[in-house]
Amino acid sequence: MEKMRIGVMGCGEICNIYITNLQNHFNNVEVVSCSDLYMDKAEATKEKYGLKRAYTNEDMLADPEVDIVLNLTIPAVHYQLNMAILNAGKHVYCEKPLALNNEETPDILRLAKEKNLRVSDAPDTFLGPGIQTVRKLIDDGAIGDLIGFTANFCTPGHEHWHPSPMFYYQPGGGPMRDMGPYFLTALVSILGPVDEVFCYTKTGFPTRPVKGQMVTVPIPTHYAGVMKMKNGVFGNINMSFDTWYTQLPHLEIYGTKGMITVPHPNGTGGPVKLFKGVEYGEDMDSRPDYMDRLGMLYGPGKLKYYEEQPLIYKGSDNMRGVAAAEMAAAIAEGRPHLASGEMAAHIVDIQNCFEQASNEGRVVKLTTSFELPEPFYPYAEKLWVE
């Protein structure tokens, strides 16, 4: 099979895991070049990974030996560069977000359709063995009819660990824009598109110390939202940079026969845990007296019904780049790719609707949708190389 050639646009820290994975774990793509606003960064990346060329973004767009551009630039220029990549006749895989708002994303999708090109977008963590195992369990009816979910990312803020945290407290930042896409993509890739949302937001610390200076924070840093999916399932989502500690689960999905604990959506591995609710309920109902039942309901004995599940395929905890390789395979096979531009546009819409719902104090209906992607696990072992 002829390999599709990838050019990496943007040589910041995140490019390292992408290039490493694409070079070492996929046999259908080849990373041939890189570009950056700063040529010294591009040259350093070229030398580090043994690439053929390092050049400016404009020169990459003019290079006929690049089939797919991996756009790893800052979010503020994603729309501009994604449009330029498509106009240059190349497929796009973009780091999140696809664009910043609902006015920009339709332009990208329209242009891709006009030019018969593909658009894909991060996060691609939903293609990892963790979330794909959850998808298979739910598709197979392991927890029965779906009822609801809870999604939670609650931390005291990125300034406590990130080397360059200032962006996270400026417009375009915040927990819903930063970590929200991982949780939202995990949910919609399993449950399908969102119908409507409501949300409360707050700026817990209007000023906060970031890198030794007090910074004014003009954006929400604490979100409490509710999402109703088009299939009728609904649940809550909490995203915060204002919480010192929590014991909330990252992501759980509830059904009539049990519950699944989903691994953190910012990774691609496990663990995946299944609570066998029907079996538990039958055993609890068989208890002879009131106190036995109370002990079963609240005591540690119920943990025997909560079991880690084997992952559906071999992968790793960080498979960034998998969707670019999967898109290349889909192009070669003439089928839709799984991390679609339409799904990415839907994620942008959800984030914008959360803020609109909070600002206007009302439920907001989404204006975008997408087709639930096929599962990835039937394709995974043909693509991922140990």
mmCIF file of C-alpha atoms in Angstrom, residues 66-379:
data_model
loop_
_atom_site.group_PDB
_atom_site.id
_atom_site.type_symbol
_atom_site.label_atom_id
_atom_site.label_comp_id
_atom_site.label_asym_id
_atom_site.label_seq_id
_atom_site.Cartn_x
_atom_site.Cartn_y
_atom_site.Cartn_z
ATOM 1 C CA VAL A 66 2.463 16.607 0.954
ATOM 2 C CA ASP A 67 -0.945 14.899 0.913
ATOM 3 C CA ILE A 68 -2.169 15.641 4.454
ATOM 4 C CA VAL A 69 -1.281 18.649 6.595
ATOM 5 C CA LEU A 70 -1.280 18.062 10.340
ATOM 6 C CA ASN A 71 -2.216 21.512 11.649
ATOM 7 C CA LEU A 72 -0.734 21.873 15.152
ATOM 8 C CA THR A 73 -0.738 25.674 15.288
ATOM 9 C CA ILE A 74 -2.472 27.842 17.917
ATOM 10 C CA PRO A 75 -6.310 27.848 17.895
ATOM 11 C CA ALA A 76 -6.558 31.516 16.879
ATOM 12 C CA VAL A 77 -5.241 30.706 13.381
ATOM 13 C CA HIS A 78 -6.893 27.312 12.842
ATOM 14 C CA TYR A 79 -9.658 28.682 10.624
ATOM 15 C CA GLN A 80 -7.309 30.732 8.466
ATOM 16 C CA LEU A 81 -4.806 27.912 8.022
ATOM 17 C CA ASN A 82 -7.374 25.141 7.545
ATOM 18 C CA MET A 83 -8.924 27.149 4.712
ATOM 19 C CA ALA A 84 -5.478 27.758 3.198
ATOM 20 C CA ILE A 85 -4.595 24.046 3.417
ATOM 21 C CA LEU A 86 -7.796 23.054 1.640
ATOM 22 C CA ASN A 87 -7.313 25.737 -1.015
ATOM 23 C CA ALA A 88 -3.864 24.259 -1.601
ATOM 24 C CA GLY A 89 -5.519 20.921 -2.423
ATOM 25 C CA LYS A 90 -4.472 19.033 0.714
ATOM 26 C CA HIS A 91 -6.401 17.084 3.322
ATOM 27 C CA VAL A 92 -6.501 18.521 6.872
ATOM 28 C CA TYR A 93 -6.014 16.971 10.259
ATOM 29 C CA CYS A 94 -6.249 19.764 12.847
ATOM 30 C CA GLU A 95 -5.564 19.949 16.559
ATOM 31 C CA LYS A 96 -8.618 21.081 18.510
ATOM 32 C CA PRO A 97 -10.561 23.178 17.841
ATOM 33 C CA LEU A 98 -11.466 22.987 14.160
ATOM 34 C CA ALA A 99 -12.261 26.720 14.403
ATOM 35 C CA LEU A 100 -13.404 29.106 17.110
ATOM 36 C CA ASN A 101 -17.093 29.572 16.315
ATOM 37 C CA ASN A 102 -20.141 28.421 14.373
ATOM 38 C CA GLU A 103 -19.577 31.015 11.664
ATOM 39 C CA GLU A 104 -16.184 29.556 10.724
ATOM 40 C CA THR A 105 -16.729 25.794 10.848
ATOM 41 C CA PRO A 106 -19.306 25.660 7.983
ATOM 42 C CA ASP A 107 -16.829 27.408 5.667
ATOM 43 C CA ILE A 108 -14.236 24.703 6.294
ATOM 44 C CA LEU A 109 -16.698 21.864 5.703
ATOM 45 C CA ARG A 110 -18.118 23.513 2.586
ATOM 46 C CA LEU A 111 -14.685 24.092 1.039
ATOM 47 C CA ALA A 112 -13.602 20.514 1.778
ATOM 48 C CA LYS A 113 -16.716 19.193 0.050
ATOM 49 C CA GLU A 114 -16.205 21.466 -2.957
ATOM 50 C CA LYS A 115 -12.630 20.274 -3.372
ATOM 51 C CA ASN A 116 -13.337 16.615 -2.546
ATOM 52 C CA LEU A 117 -10.912 16.725 0.379
ATOM 53 C CA ARG A 118 -11.090 15.349 3.919
ATOM 54 C CA VAL A 119 -11.156 17.274 7.202
ATOM 55 C CA SER A 120 -10.464 15.621 10.539
ATOM 56 C CA ASP A 121 -9.855 17.056 13.973
ATOM 57 C CA ALA A 122 -8.586 16.302 17.468
ATOM 58 C CA PRO A 123 -9.202 14.904 19.921
ATOM 59 C CA ASP A 124 -8.766 11.442 18.453
ATOM 60 C CA THR A 125 -8.527 9.813 21.880
ATOM 61 C CA PHE A 126 -11.982 8.273 21.346
ATOM 62 C CA LEU A 127 -10.349 5.899 18.841
ATOM 63 C CA GLY A 128 -8.127 4.428 21.561
ATOM 64 C CA PRO A 129 -8.756 0.972 23.051
ATOM 65 C CA GLY A 130 -10.243 2.481 26.226
ATOM 66 C CA ILE A 131 -13.215 4.326 24.767
ATOM 67 C CA GLN A 132 -13.572 1.804 21.933
ATOM 68 C CA THR A 133 -13.985 -0.924 24.570
ATOM 69 C CA VAL A 134 -16.748 1.169 26.162
ATOM 70 C CA ARG A 135 -18.375 1.589 22.737
ATOM 71 C CA LYS A 136 -18.329 -2.198 22.183
ATOM 72 C CA LEU A 137 -19.785 -2.935 25.626
ATOM 73 C CA ILE A 138 -22.623 -0.471 25.074
ATOM 74 C CA ASP A 139 -23.253 -1.663 21.510
ATOM 75 C CA ASP A 140 -23.456 -5.234 22.854
ATOM 76 C CA GLY A 141 -26.027 -4.236 25.507
ATOM 77 C CA ALA A 142 -23.802 -4.770 28.535
ATOM 78 C CA ILE A 143 -25.615 -2.048 30.513
ATOM 79 C CA GLY A 144 -29.000 -2.350 28.827
ATOM 80 C CA ASP A 145 -30.954 0.708 27.737
ATOM 81 C CA LEU A 146 -29.006 3.907 28.306
ATOM 82 C CA ILE A 147 -30.237 6.313 30.976
ATOM 83 C CA GLY A 148 -27.635 9.006 31.660
ATOM 84 C CA PHE A 149 -24.043 9.989 32.348
ATOM 85 C CA THR A 150 -21.791 12.234 34.393
ATOM 86 C CA ALA A 151 -18.586 13.894 33.113
ATOM 87 C CA ASN A 152 -16.188 15.768 35.413
ATOM 88 C CA PHE A 153 -12.881 17.574 35.071
ATOM 89 C CA CYS A 154 -12.188 19.543 38.246
ATOM 90 C CA THR A 155 -8.722 20.938 39.051
ATOM 91 C CA PRO A 156 -7.235 24.051 40.693
ATOM 92 C CA GLY A 157 -5.878 25.287 37.355
ATOM 93 C CA HIS A 158 -3.123 24.756 34.805
ATOM 94 C CA GLU A 159 -0.794 27.378 36.305
ATOM 95 C CA HIS A 160 0.186 24.767 38.891
ATOM 96 C CA TRP A 161 1.908 22.553 36.317
ATOM 97 C CA HIS A 162 1.890 23.955 32.768
ATOM 98 C CA PRO A 163 5.065 25.711 31.505
ATOM 99 C CA SER A 164 3.016 28.288 29.528
ATOM 100 C CA PRO A 165 -0.365 28.609 31.270
ATOM 101 C CA MET A 166 -1.293 32.200 30.388
ATOM 102 C CA PHE A 167 -3.397 31.211 27.354
ATOM 103 C CA TYR A 168 -5.783 29.178 29.507
ATOM 104 C CA TYR A 169 -7.049 32.346 31.232
ATOM 105 C CA GLN A 170 -7.664 34.419 28.108
ATOM 106 C CA PRO A 171 -10.545 34.354 25.557
ATOM 107 C CA GLY A 172 -10.488 30.981 23.830
ATOM 108 C CA GLY A 173 -9.157 29.320 26.995
ATOM 109 C CA GLY A 174 -10.820 28.006 30.120
ATOM 110 C CA PRO A 175 -11.673 24.426 31.094
ATOM 111 C CA MET A 176 -14.531 23.923 28.627
ATOM 112 C CA ARG A 177 -12.410 25.041 25.672
ATOM 113 C CA ASP A 178 -9.297 23.223 26.852
ATOM 114 C CA MET A 179 -10.407 19.881 28.320
ATOM 115 C CA GLY A 180 -14.058 19.957 27.314
ATOM 116 C CA PRO A 181 -13.430 18.587 23.789
ATOM 117 C CA TYR A 182 -11.991 15.338 25.182
ATOM 118 C CA PHE A 183 -15.055 14.651 27.317
ATOM 119 C CA LEU A 184 -17.552 15.895 24.737
ATOM 120 C CA THR A 185 -15.982 13.881 21.920
ATOM 121 C CA ALA A 186 -15.934 10.734 24.063
ATOM 122 C CA LEU A 187 -19.626 11.182 24.841
ATOM 123 C CA VAL A 188 -20.872 11.975 21.339
ATOM 124 C CA SER A 189 -18.732 9.225 19.758
ATOM 125 C CA ILE A 190 -20.607 6.726 21.956
ATOM 126 C CA LEU A 191 -24.053 8.316 22.365
ATOM 127 C CA GLY A 192 -24.428 10.383 19.193
ATOM 128 C CA PRO A 193 -25.128 14.098 18.734
ATOM 129 C CA VAL A 194 -26.395 16.548 21.363
ATOM 130 C CA ASP A 195 -29.847 18.074 21.017
ATOM 131 C CA GLU A 196 -29.839 20.843 23.642
ATOM 132 C CA VAL A 197 -27.850 22.160 26.604
ATOM 133 C CA PHE A 198 -28.133 24.351 29.669
ATOM 134 C CA CYS A 199 -25.253 25.704 31.710
ATOM 135 C CA TYR A 200 -24.203 27.900 34.614
ATOM 136 C CA THR A 201 -20.738 29.466 34.541
ATOM 137 C CA LYS A 202 -18.621 31.373 37.030
ATOM 138 C CA THR A 203 -15.170 32.919 37.309
ATOM 139 C CA GLY A 204 -14.123 31.564 40.684
ATOM 140 C CA PHE A 205 -10.973 33.698 40.902
ATOM 141 C CA PRO A 206 -11.330 36.982 38.964
ATOM 142 C CA THR A 207 -7.592 37.474 39.476
ATOM 143 C CA ARG A 208 -5.089 34.713 40.021
ATOM 144 C CA PRO A 209 -1.292 34.358 40.242
ATOM 145 C CA VAL A 210 0.096 32.964 36.980
ATOM 146 C CA LYS A 211 3.860 32.644 36.478
ATOM 147 C CA GLY A 212 4.605 35.106 39.279
ATOM 148 C CA GLN A 213 2.163 37.852 38.271
ATOM 149 C CA MET A 214 -1.457 38.593 39.130
ATOM 150 C CA VAL A 215 -3.594 38.101 36.031
ATOM 151 C CA THR A 216 -7.139 39.322 35.432
ATOM 152 C CA VAL A 217 -9.305 36.430 34.229
ATOM 153 C CA PRO A 218 -12.025 37.627 31.802
ATOM 154 C CA ILE A 219 -13.500 34.173 31.038
ATOM 155 C CA PRO A 220 -15.517 31.530 32.906
ATOM 156 C CA THR A 221 -13.372 29.026 34.776
ATOM 157 C CA HIS A 222 -16.120 26.908 36.346
ATOM 158 C CA TYR A 223 -18.926 25.289 34.287
ATOM 159 C CA ALA A 224 -21.898 23.227 35.451
ATOM 160 C CA GLY A 225 -23.816 22.053 32.411
ATOM 161 C CA VAL A 226 -26.547 19.642 31.372
ATOM 162 C CA MET A 227 -26.687 17.951 27.969
ATOM 163 C CA LYS A 228 -29.597 16.116 26.364
ATOM 164 C CA MET A 229 -28.640 13.899 23.455
ATOM 165 C CA LYS A 230 -30.836 13.372 20.414
ATOM 166 C CA ASN A 231 -31.444 9.787 21.539
ATOM 167 C CA GLY A 232 -33.005 11.061 24.784
ATOM 168 C CA VAL A 233 -30.086 10.216 27.100
ATOM 169 C CA PHE A 234 -29.036 13.128 29.294
ATOM 170 C CA GLY A 235 -26.439 13.931 31.911
ATOM 171 C CA ASN A 236 -24.291 16.559 33.586
ATOM 172 C CA ILE A 237 -20.835 17.920 32.828
ATOM 173 C CA ASN A 238 -18.606 19.859 35.245
ATOM 174 C CA MET A 239 -15.474 21.576 33.955
ATOM 175 C CA SER A 240 -13.434 23.628 36.406
ATOM 176 C CA PHE A 241 -10.113 25.338 37.035
ATOM 177 C CA ASP A 242 -11.468 26.460 40.441
ATOM 178 C CA THR A 243 -11.734 23.256 42.480
ATOM 179 C CA TRP A 244 -8.973 22.241 44.878
ATOM 180 C CA TYR A 245 -10.096 18.627 45.245
ATOM 181 C CA THR A 246 -12.791 16.238 44.059
ATOM 182 C CA GLN A 247 -13.794 12.592 44.308
ATOM 183 C CA LEU A 248 -16.065 12.776 41.279
ATOM 184 C CA PRO A 249 -15.504 10.186 38.531
ATOM 185 C CA HIS A 250 -14.079 11.405 35.248
ATOM 186 C CA LEU A 251 -16.847 9.808 33.189
ATOM 187 C CA GLU A 252 -19.568 7.268 33.938
ATOM 188 C CA ILE A 253 -22.420 6.021 31.757
ATOM 189 C CA TYR A 254 -25.547 4.511 33.328
ATOM 190 C CA GLY A 255 -27.990 1.962 31.936
ATOM 191 C CA THR A 256 -30.843 -0.270 33.034
ATOM 192 C CA LYS A 257 -28.508 -3.259 33.512
ATOM 193 C CA GLY A 258 -25.454 -1.594 34.998
ATOM 194 C CA MET A 259 -22.837 1.135 34.754
ATOM 195 C CA ILE A 260 -19.547 1.669 32.934
ATOM 196 C CA THR A 261 -16.635 3.719 34.251
ATOM 197 C CA VAL A 262 -14.943 5.279 31.223
ATOM 198 C CA PRO A 263 -11.185 6.000 31.368
ATOM 199 C CA HIS A 264 -10.031 9.612 31.320
ATOM 200 C CA PRO A 265 -10.855 10.888 27.821
ATOM 201 C CA ASN A 266 -7.524 12.729 27.524
ATOM 202 C CA GLY A 267 -5.835 9.342 27.100
ATOM 203 C CA THR A 268 -6.402 6.387 24.825
ATOM 204 C CA GLY A 269 -5.914 3.490 27.247
ATOM 205 C CA GLY A 270 -7.840 2.072 30.193
ATOM 206 C CA PRO A 271 -9.005 1.003 32.627
ATOM 207 C CA VAL A 272 -12.632 0.287 31.703
ATOM 208 C CA LYS A 273 -14.804 -1.006 34.545
ATOM 209 C CA LEU A 274 -18.257 -2.552 34.307
ATOM 210 C CA PHE A 275 -20.696 -2.718 37.225
ATOM 211 C CA LYS A 276 -23.035 -5.680 36.707
ATOM 212 C CA GLY A 277 -26.188 -4.115 38.043
ATOM 213 C CA VAL A 278 -28.708 -6.832 37.275
ATOM 214 C CA GLU A 279 -26.596 -9.492 39.007
ATOM 215 C CA TYR A 280 -26.071 -7.159 41.969
ATOM 216 C CA GLY A 281 -29.768 -6.363 42.191
ATOM 217 C CA GLU A 282 -30.756 -10.025 42.126
ATOM 218 C CA ASP A 283 -28.314 -10.837 44.904
ATOM 219 C CA MET A 284 -29.476 -7.888 47.007
ATOM 220 C CA ASP A 285 -33.126 -8.898 46.587
ATOM 221 C CA SER A 286 -32.281 -12.397 47.833
ATOM 222 C CA ARG A 287 -30.955 -11.092 51.170
ATOM 223 C CA PRO A 288 -33.111 -12.412 53.996
ATOM 224 C CA ASP A 289 -33.458 -9.324 56.162
ATOM 225 C CA TYR A 290 -33.383 -5.550 56.269
ATOM 226 C CA MET A 291 -29.897 -5.127 57.739
ATOM 227 C CA ASP A 292 -28.332 -7.520 55.227
ATOM 228 C CA ARG A 293 -29.846 -5.484 52.430
ATOM 229 C CA LEU A 294 -28.569 -2.226 53.884
ATOM 230 C CA GLY A 295 -25.083 -3.706 54.162
ATOM 231 C CA MET A 296 -25.268 -4.888 50.571
ATOM 232 C CA LEU A 297 -26.530 -1.508 49.367
ATOM 233 C CA TYR A 298 -23.918 0.667 51.074
ATOM 234 C CA GLY A 299 -21.083 -1.672 52.041
ATOM 235 C CA PRO A 300 -17.919 -2.733 50.241
ATOM 236 C CA GLY A 301 -19.417 -6.078 49.240
ATOM 237 C CA LYS A 302 -20.906 -4.543 46.113
ATOM 238 C CA LEU A 303 -17.410 -4.040 44.674
ATOM 239 C CA LYS A 304 -17.340 -7.663 43.533
ATOM 240 C CA TYR A 305 -19.836 -6.654 40.832
ATOM 241 C CA TYR A 306 -17.483 -3.908 39.576
ATOM 242 C CA GLU A 307 -14.930 -5.525 37.272
ATOM 243 C CA GLU A 308 -12.188 -4.244 34.991
ATOM 244 C CA GLN A 309 -12.784 -5.286 31.390
ATOM 245 C CA PRO A 310 -10.161 -6.448 28.884
ATOM 246 C CA LEU A 311 -9.419 -3.782 26.286
ATOM 247 C CA ILE A 312 -10.664 -4.583 22.821
ATOM 248 C CA TYR A 313 -7.348 -4.097 21.048
ATOM 249 C CA LYS A 314 -3.706 -3.453 21.855
ATOM 250 C CA GLY A 315 -2.634 0.171 21.806
ATOM 251 C CA SER A 316 -1.057 2.608 24.217
ATOM 252 C CA ASP A 317 -2.108 5.347 26.618
ATOM 253 C CA ASN A 318 -1.222 8.103 24.141
ATOM 254 C CA MET A 319 -1.995 7.325 20.504
ATOM 255 C CA ARG A 320 -2.240 10.907 19.235
ATOM 256 C CA GLY A 321 -2.126 10.817 15.460
ATOM 257 C CA VAL A 322 -4.319 7.722 15.165
ATOM 258 C CA ALA A 323 -7.113 9.692 13.469
ATOM 259 C CA ALA A 324 -4.733 11.072 10.833
ATOM 260 C CA ALA A 325 -3.621 7.536 10.008
ATOM 261 C CA GLU A 326 -7.225 6.304 10.060
ATOM 262 C CA MET A 327 -8.249 9.135 7.707
ATOM 263 C CA ALA A 328 -5.450 8.137 5.318
ATOM 264 C CA ALA A 329 -6.735 4.541 5.405
ATOM 265 C CA ALA A 330 -10.318 5.691 4.800
ATOM 266 C CA ILE A 331 -9.213 7.750 1.782
ATOM 267 C CA ALA A 332 -7.415 4.719 0.334
ATOM 268 C CA GLU A 333 -10.431 2.469 0.988
ATOM 269 C CA GLY A 334 -13.030 4.974 -0.248
ATOM 270 C CA ARG A 335 -15.036 5.065 2.990
ATOM 271 C CA PRO A 336 -15.909 7.827 5.470
ATOM 272 C CA HIS A 337 -13.247 8.541 8.068
ATOM 273 C CA LEU A 338 -14.244 8.304 11.721
ATOM 274 C CA ALA A 339 -13.059 11.577 13.303
ATOM 275 C CA SER A 340 -15.158 13.608 10.904
ATOM 276 C CA GLY A 341 -15.143 17.346 10.364
ATOM 277 C CA GLU A 342 -18.875 17.352 11.061
ATOM 278 C CA MET A 343 -18.314 15.844 14.507
ATOM 279 C CA ALA A 344 -15.569 18.411 15.189
ATOM 280 C CA ALA A 345 -17.909 21.238 14.172
ATOM 281 C CA HIS A 346 -20.556 19.787 16.512
ATOM 282 C CA ILE A 347 -18.091 19.952 19.424
ATOM 283 C CA VAL A 348 -17.434 23.650 18.697
ATOM 284 C CA ASP A 349 -21.207 24.198 18.597
ATOM 285 C CA ILE A 350 -21.702 22.486 21.988
ATOM 286 C CA GLN A 351 -19.056 24.683 23.613
ATOM 287 C CA ASN A 352 -20.548 27.853 22.159
ATOM 288 C CA CYS A 353 -24.060 26.802 23.220
ATOM 289 C CA PHE A 354 -22.916 26.234 26.802
ATOM 290 C CA GLU A 355 -21.697 29.827 26.964
ATOM 291 C CA GLN A 356 -24.825 31.127 25.231
ATOM 292 C CA ALA A 357 -27.040 29.186 27.658
ATOM 293 C CA SER A 358 -25.194 30.669 30.632
ATOM 294 C CA ASN A 359 -25.229 34.212 29.249
ATOM 295 C CA GLU A 360 -28.931 34.125 28.319
ATOM 296 C CA GLY A 361 -30.220 31.927 31.153
ATOM 297 C CA ARG A 362 -32.059 29.499 28.896
ATOM 298 C CA VAL A 363 -31.879 26.099 27.243
ATOM 299 C CA VAL A 364 -30.151 26.349 23.855
ATOM 300 C CA LYS A 365 -30.726 23.951 20.968
ATOM 301 C CA LEU A 366 -27.790 23.004 18.785
ATOM 302 C CA THR A 367 -27.843 23.826 15.093
ATOM 303 C CA THR A 368 -25.330 21.169 14.013
ATOM 304 C CA SER A 369 -25.354 17.381 13.933
ATOM 305 C CA PHE A 370 -23.357 14.474 12.502
ATOM 306 C CA GLU A 371 -23.591 10.768 11.757
ATOM 307 C CA LEU A 372 -22.393 8.550 14.597
ATOM 308 C CA PRO A 373 -19.097 7.091 13.380
ATOM 309 C CA GLU A 374 -18.567 3.399 12.922
ATOM 310 C CA PRO A 375 -16.562 1.710 15.676
ATOM 311 C CA PHE A 376 -12.808 1.851 15.139
ATOM 312 C CA TYR A 377 -11.944 -1.477 16.717
ATOM 313 C CA PRO A 378 -12.506 -3.512 13.501
ATOM 314 C CA TYR A 379 -9.839 -1.382 11.784
#
